[in-house]
mmCIF file with all atom_site columns, C-alpha atoms in Angstrom:
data_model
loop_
_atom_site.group_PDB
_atom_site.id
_atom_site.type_symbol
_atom_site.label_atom_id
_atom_site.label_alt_id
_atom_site.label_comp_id
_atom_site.label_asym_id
_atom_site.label_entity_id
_atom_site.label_seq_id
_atom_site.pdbx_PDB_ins_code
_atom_site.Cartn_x
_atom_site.Cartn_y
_atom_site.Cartn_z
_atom_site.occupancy
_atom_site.B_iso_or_equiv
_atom_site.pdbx_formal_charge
_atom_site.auth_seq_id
_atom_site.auth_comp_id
_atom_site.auth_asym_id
_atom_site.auth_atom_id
_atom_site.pdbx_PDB_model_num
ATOM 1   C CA . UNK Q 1 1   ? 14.414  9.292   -44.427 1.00 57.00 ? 11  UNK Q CA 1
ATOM 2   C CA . UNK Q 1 2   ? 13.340  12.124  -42.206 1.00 71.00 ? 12  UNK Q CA 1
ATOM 3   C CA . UNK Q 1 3   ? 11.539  11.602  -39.244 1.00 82.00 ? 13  UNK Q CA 1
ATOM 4   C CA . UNK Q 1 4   ? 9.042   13.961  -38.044 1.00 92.00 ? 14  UNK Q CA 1
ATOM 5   C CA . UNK Q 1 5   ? 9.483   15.591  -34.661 1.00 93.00 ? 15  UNK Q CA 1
ATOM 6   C CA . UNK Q 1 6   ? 6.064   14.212  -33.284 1.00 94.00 ? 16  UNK Q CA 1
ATOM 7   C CA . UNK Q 1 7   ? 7.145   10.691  -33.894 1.00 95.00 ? 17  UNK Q CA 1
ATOM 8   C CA . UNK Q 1 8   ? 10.475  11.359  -31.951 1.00 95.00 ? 18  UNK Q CA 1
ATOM 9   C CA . UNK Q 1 9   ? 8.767   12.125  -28.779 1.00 96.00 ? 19  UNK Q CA 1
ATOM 10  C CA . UNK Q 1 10  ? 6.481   9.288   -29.132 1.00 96.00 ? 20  UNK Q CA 1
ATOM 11  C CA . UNK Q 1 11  ? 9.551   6.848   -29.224 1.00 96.00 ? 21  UNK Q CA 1
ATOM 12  C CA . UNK Q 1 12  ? 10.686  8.385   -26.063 1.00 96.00 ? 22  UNK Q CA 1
ATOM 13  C CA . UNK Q 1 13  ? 7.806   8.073   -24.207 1.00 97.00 ? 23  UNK Q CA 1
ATOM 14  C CA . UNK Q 1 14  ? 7.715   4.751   -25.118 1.00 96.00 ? 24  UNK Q CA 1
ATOM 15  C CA . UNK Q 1 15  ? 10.873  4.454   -24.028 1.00 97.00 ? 25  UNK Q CA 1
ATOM 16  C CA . UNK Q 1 16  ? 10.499  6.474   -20.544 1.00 96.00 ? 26  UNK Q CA 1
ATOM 17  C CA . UNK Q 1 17  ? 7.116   3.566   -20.042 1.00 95.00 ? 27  UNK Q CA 1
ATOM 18  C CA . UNK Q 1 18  ? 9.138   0.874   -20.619 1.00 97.00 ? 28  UNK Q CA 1
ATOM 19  C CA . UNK Q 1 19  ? 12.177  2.189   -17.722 1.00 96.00 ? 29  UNK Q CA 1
ATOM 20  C CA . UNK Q 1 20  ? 9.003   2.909   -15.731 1.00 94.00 ? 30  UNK Q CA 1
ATOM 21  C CA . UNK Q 1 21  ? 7.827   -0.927  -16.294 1.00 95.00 ? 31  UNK Q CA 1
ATOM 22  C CA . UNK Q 1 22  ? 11.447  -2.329  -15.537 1.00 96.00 ? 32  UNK Q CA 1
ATOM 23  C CA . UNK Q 1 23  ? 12.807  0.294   -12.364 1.00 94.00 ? 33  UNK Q CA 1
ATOM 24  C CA . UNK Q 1 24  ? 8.963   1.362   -11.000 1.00 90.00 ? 34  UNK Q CA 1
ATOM 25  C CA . UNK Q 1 25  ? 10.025  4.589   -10.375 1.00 92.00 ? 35  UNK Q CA 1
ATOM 26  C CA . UNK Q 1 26  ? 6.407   6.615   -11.240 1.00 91.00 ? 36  UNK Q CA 1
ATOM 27  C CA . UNK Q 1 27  ? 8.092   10.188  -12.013 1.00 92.00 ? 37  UNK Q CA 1
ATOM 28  C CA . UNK Q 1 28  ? 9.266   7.970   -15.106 1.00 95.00 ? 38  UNK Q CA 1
ATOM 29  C CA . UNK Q 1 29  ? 5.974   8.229   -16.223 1.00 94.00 ? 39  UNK Q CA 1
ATOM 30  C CA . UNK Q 1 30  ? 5.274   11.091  -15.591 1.00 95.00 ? 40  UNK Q CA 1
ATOM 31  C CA . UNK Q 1 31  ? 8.294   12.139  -17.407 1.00 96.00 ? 41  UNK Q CA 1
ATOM 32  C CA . UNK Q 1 32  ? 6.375   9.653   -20.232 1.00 97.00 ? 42  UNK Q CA 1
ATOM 33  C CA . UNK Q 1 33  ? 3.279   11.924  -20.467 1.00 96.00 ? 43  UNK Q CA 1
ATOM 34  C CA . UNK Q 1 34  ? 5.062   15.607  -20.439 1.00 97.00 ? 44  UNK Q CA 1
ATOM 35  C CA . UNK Q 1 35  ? 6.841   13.556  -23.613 1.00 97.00 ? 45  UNK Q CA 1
ATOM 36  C CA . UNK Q 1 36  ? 3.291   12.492  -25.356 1.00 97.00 ? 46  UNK Q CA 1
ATOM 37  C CA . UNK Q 1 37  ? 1.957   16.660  -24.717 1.00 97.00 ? 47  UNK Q CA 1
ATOM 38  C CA . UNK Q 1 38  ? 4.955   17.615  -26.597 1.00 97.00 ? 48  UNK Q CA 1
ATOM 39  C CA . UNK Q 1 39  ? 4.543   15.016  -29.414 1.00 96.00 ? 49  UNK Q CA 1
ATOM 40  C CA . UNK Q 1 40  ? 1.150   16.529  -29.365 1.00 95.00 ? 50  UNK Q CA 1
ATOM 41  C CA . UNK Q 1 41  ? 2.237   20.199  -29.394 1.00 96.00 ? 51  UNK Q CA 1
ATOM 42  C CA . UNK Q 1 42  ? 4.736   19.057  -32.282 1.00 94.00 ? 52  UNK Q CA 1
ATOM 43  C CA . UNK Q 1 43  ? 2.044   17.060  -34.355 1.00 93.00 ? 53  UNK Q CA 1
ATOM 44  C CA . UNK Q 1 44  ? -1.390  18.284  -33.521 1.00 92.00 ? 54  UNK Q CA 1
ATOM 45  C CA . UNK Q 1 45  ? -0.201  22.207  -33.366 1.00 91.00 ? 55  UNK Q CA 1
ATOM 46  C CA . UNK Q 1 46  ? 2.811   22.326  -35.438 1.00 89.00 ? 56  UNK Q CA 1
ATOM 47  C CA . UNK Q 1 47  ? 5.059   23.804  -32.590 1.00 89.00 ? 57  UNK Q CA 1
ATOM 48  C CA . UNK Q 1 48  ? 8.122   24.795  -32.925 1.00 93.00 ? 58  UNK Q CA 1
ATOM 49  C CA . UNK Q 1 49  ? 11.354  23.016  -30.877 1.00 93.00 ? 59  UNK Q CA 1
ATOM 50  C CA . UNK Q 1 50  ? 11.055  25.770  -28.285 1.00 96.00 ? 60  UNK Q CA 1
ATOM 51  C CA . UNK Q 1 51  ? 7.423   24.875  -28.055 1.00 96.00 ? 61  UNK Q CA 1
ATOM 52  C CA . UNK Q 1 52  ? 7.491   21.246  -27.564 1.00 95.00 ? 62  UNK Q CA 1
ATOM 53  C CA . UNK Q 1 53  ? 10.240  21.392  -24.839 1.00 96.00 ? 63  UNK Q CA 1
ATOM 54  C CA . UNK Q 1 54  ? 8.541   23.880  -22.719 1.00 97.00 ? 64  UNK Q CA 1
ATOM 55  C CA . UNK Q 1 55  ? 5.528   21.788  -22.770 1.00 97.00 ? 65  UNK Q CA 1
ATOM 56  C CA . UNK Q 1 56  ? 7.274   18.821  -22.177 1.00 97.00 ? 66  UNK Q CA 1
ATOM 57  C CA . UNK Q 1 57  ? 9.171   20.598  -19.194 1.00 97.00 ? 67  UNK Q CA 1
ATOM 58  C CA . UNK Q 1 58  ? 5.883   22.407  -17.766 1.00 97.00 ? 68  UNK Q CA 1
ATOM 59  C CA . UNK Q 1 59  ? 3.546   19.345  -18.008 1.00 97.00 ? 69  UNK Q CA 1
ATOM 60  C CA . UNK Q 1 60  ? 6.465   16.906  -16.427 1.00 97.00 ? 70  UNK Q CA 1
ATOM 61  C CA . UNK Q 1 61  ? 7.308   19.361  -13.557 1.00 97.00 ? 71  UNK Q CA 1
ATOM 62  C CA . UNK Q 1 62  ? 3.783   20.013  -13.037 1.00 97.00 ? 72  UNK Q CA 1
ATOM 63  C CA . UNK Q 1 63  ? 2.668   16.626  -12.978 1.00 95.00 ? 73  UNK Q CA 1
ATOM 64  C CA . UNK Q 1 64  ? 6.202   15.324  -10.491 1.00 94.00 ? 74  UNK Q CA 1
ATOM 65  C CA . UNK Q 1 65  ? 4.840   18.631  -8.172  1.00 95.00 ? 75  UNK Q CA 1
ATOM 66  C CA . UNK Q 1 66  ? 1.271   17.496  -7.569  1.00 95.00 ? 76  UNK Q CA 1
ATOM 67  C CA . UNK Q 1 67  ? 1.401   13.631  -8.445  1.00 93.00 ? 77  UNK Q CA 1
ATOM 68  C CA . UNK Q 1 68  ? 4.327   13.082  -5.913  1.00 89.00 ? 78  UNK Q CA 1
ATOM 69  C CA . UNK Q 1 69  ? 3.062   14.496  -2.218  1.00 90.00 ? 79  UNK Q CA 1
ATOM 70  C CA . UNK Q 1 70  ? -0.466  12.900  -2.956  1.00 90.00 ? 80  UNK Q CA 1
ATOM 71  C CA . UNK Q 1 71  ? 1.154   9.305   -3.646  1.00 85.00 ? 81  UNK Q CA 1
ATOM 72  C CA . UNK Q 1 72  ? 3.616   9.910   -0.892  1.00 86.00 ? 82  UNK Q CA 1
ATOM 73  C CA . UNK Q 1 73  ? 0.664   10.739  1.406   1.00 88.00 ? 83  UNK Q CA 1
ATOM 74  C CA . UNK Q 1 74  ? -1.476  7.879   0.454   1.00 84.00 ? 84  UNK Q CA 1
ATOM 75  C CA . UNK Q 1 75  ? 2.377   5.549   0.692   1.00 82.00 ? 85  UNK Q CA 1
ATOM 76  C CA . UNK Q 1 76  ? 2.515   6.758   4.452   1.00 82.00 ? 86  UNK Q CA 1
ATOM 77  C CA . UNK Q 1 77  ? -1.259  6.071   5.411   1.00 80.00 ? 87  UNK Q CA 1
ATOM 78  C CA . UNK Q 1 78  ? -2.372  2.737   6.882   1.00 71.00 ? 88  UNK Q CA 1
ATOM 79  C CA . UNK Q 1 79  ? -4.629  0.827   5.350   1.00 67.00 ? 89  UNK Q CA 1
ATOM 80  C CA . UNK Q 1 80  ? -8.178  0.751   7.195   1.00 72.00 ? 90  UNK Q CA 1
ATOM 81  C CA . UNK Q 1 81  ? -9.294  -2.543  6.672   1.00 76.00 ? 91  UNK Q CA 1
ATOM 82  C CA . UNK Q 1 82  ? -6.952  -4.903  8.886   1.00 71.00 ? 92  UNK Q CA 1
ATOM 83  C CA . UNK Q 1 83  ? -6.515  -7.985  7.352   1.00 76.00 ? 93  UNK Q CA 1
ATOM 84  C CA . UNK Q 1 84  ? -5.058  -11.353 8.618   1.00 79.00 ? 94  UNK Q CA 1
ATOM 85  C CA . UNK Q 1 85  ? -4.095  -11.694 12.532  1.00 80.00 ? 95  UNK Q CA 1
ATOM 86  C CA . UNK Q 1 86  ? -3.789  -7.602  12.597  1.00 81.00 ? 96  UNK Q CA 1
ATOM 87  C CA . UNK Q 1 87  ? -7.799  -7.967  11.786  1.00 83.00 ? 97  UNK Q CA 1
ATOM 88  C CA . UNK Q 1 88  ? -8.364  -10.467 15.305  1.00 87.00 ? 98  UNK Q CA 1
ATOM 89  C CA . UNK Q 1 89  ? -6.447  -7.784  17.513  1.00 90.00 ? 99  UNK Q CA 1
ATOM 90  C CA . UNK Q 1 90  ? -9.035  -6.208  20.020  1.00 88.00 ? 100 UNK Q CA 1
ATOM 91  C CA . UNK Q 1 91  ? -11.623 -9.006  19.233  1.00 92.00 ? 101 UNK Q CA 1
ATOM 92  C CA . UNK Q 1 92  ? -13.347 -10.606 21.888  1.00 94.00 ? 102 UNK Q CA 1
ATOM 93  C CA . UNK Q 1 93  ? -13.106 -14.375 22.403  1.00 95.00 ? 103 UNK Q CA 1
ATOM 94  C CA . UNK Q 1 94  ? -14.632 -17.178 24.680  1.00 95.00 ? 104 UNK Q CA 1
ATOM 95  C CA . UNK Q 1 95  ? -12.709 -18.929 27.139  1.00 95.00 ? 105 UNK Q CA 1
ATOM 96  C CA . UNK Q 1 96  ? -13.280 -23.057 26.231  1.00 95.00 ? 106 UNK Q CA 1
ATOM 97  C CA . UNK Q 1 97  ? -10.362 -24.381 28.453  1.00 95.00 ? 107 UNK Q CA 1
ATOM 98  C CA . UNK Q 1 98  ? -8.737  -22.313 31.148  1.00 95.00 ? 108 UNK Q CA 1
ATOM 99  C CA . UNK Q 1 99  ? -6.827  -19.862 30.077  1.00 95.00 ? 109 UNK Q CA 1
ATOM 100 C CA . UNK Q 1 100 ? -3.614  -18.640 32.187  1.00 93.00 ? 110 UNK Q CA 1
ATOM 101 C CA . UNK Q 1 101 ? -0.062  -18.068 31.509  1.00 90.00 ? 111 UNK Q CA 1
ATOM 102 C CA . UNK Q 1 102 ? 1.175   -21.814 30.884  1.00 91.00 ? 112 UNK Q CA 1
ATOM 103 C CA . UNK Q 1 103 ? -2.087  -21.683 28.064  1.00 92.00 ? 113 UNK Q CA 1
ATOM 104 C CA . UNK Q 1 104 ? -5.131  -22.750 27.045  1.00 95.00 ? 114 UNK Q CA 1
ATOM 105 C CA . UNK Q 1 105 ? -8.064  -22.514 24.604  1.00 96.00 ? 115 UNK Q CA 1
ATOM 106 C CA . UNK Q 1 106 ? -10.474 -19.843 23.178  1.00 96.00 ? 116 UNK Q CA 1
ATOM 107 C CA . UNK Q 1 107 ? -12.801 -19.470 20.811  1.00 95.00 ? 117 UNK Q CA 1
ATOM 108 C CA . UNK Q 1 108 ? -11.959 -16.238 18.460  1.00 93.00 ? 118 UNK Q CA 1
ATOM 109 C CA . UNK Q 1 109 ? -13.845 -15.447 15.169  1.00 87.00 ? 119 UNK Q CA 1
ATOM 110 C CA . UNK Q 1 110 ? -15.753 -19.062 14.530  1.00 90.00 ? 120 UNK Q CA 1
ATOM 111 C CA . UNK Q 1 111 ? -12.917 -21.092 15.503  1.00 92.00 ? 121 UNK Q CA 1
ATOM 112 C CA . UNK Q 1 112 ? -10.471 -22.537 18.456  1.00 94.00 ? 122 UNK Q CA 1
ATOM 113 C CA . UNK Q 1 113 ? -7.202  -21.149 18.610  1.00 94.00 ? 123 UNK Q CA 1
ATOM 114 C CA . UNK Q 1 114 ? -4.861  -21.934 21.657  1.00 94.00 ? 124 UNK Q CA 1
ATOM 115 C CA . UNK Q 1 115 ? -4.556  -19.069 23.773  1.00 95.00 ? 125 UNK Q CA 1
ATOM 116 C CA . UNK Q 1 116 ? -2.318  -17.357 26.781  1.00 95.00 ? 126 UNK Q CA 1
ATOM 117 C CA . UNK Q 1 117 ? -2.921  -14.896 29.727  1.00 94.00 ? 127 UNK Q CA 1
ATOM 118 C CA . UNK Q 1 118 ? -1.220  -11.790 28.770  1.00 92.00 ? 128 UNK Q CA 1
ATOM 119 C CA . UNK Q 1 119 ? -0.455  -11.561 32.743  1.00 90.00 ? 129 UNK Q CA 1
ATOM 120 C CA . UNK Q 1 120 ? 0.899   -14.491 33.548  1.00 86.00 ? 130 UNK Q CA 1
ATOM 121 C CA . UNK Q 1 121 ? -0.695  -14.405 37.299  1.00 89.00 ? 131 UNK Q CA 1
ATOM 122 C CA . UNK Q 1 122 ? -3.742  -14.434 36.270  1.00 92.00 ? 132 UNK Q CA 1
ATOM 123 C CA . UNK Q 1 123 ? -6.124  -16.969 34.926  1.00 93.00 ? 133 UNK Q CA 1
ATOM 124 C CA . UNK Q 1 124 ? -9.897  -17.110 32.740  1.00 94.00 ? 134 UNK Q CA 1
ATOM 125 C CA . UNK Q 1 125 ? -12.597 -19.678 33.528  1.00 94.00 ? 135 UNK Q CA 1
ATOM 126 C CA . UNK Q 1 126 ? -14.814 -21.476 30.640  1.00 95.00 ? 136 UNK Q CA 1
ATOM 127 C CA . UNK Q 1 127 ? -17.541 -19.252 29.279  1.00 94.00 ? 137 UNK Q CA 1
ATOM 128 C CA . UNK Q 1 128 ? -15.903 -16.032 30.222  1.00 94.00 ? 138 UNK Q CA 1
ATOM 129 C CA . UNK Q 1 129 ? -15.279 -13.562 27.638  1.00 94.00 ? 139 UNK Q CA 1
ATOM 130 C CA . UNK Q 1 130 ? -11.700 -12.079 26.773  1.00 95.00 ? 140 UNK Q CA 1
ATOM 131 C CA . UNK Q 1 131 ? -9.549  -9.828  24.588  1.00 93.00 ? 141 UNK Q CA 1
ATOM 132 C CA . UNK Q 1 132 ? -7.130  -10.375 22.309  1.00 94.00 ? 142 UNK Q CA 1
ATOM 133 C CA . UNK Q 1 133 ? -4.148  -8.541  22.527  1.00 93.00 ? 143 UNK Q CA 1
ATOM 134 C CA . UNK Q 1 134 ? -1.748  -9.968  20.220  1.00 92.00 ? 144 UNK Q CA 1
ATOM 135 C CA . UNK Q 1 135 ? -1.602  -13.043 17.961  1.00 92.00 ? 145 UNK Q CA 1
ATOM 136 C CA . UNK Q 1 136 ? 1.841   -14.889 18.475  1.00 91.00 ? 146 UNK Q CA 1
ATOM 137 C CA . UNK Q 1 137 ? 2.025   -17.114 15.649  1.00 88.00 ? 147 UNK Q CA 1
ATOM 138 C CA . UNK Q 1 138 ? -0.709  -19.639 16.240  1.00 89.00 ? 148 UNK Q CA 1
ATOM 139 C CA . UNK Q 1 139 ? -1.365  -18.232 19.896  1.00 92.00 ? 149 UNK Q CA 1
ATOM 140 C CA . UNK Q 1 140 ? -3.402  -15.239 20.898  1.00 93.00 ? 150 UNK Q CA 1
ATOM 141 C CA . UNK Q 1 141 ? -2.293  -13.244 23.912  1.00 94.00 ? 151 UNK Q CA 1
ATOM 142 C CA . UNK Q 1 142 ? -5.723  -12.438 25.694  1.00 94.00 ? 152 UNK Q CA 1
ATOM 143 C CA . UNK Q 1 143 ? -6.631  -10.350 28.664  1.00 91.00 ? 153 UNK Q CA 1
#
């Protein structure tokens, strides 16, 4: 039983999606789709062996050189919508029980959260507005 050449670089790009599945390393599948253009080459065009593995080696290379620095770029950026405590930083709260550096209460985003004076000297009245700084687990650091 002879198996056409086509068929060969079908089973390997199957094979280079499922190592792409199991290690998540993305230049595996990129590796996948340089093997489907040669399986094309081989079955579509009737290439030759020379043919197939040039395409295969162009379209992976090319695809590893431009695929790679845009997802490492996009890896590196921060994501603009702050989610969580990282959105409440910089918010503005008001002051329901004194605030000072021992603690007290504030009202941030629709509900109460205990709260401290970021400088411990100083203190905030009821009804005044302040910032948060930081969230320390259940506690926001306001000035």
């Amino acid at each position: 039983m002879d198996i056409d050449a086509w068929l060969w670089w079908l089973i390997g790009a199957a094979a280079l999606g499922i190592a792409l599945v199991v290690t998540a390393m993305p230049e595996l599948g990129m590796l996948a789709v340089g093997a489907v253009a040669a399986a094309v080459v081989s079955g579509i065009f009737g290439g030759g062996a020379v043919a197939q593995v040039a395409v295969f080696a162009v379209v992976s290379t090319a695809l590893i050189a431009v695929v790679r620095p845009i997802a490492r770029r996009h890896r590196s950026q921060r994501p603009e919508l702050a989610s969580g405590v990282d959105a409440l930083k910089g918010k503005q709260a008001v002051v329901l029980e004194r605030v000072d550096g021992s603690g007290g209460r504030i009202k941030l985003a629709g509900e109460v959260w205990s709260a401290r004076a970021l400088d411990t000297g100083r203190s905030y009245e009821v009804g005044q507005e302040v910032d948060v700084v930081e969230i320390e687990g259940a506690t926001a650091i306001v000035m």
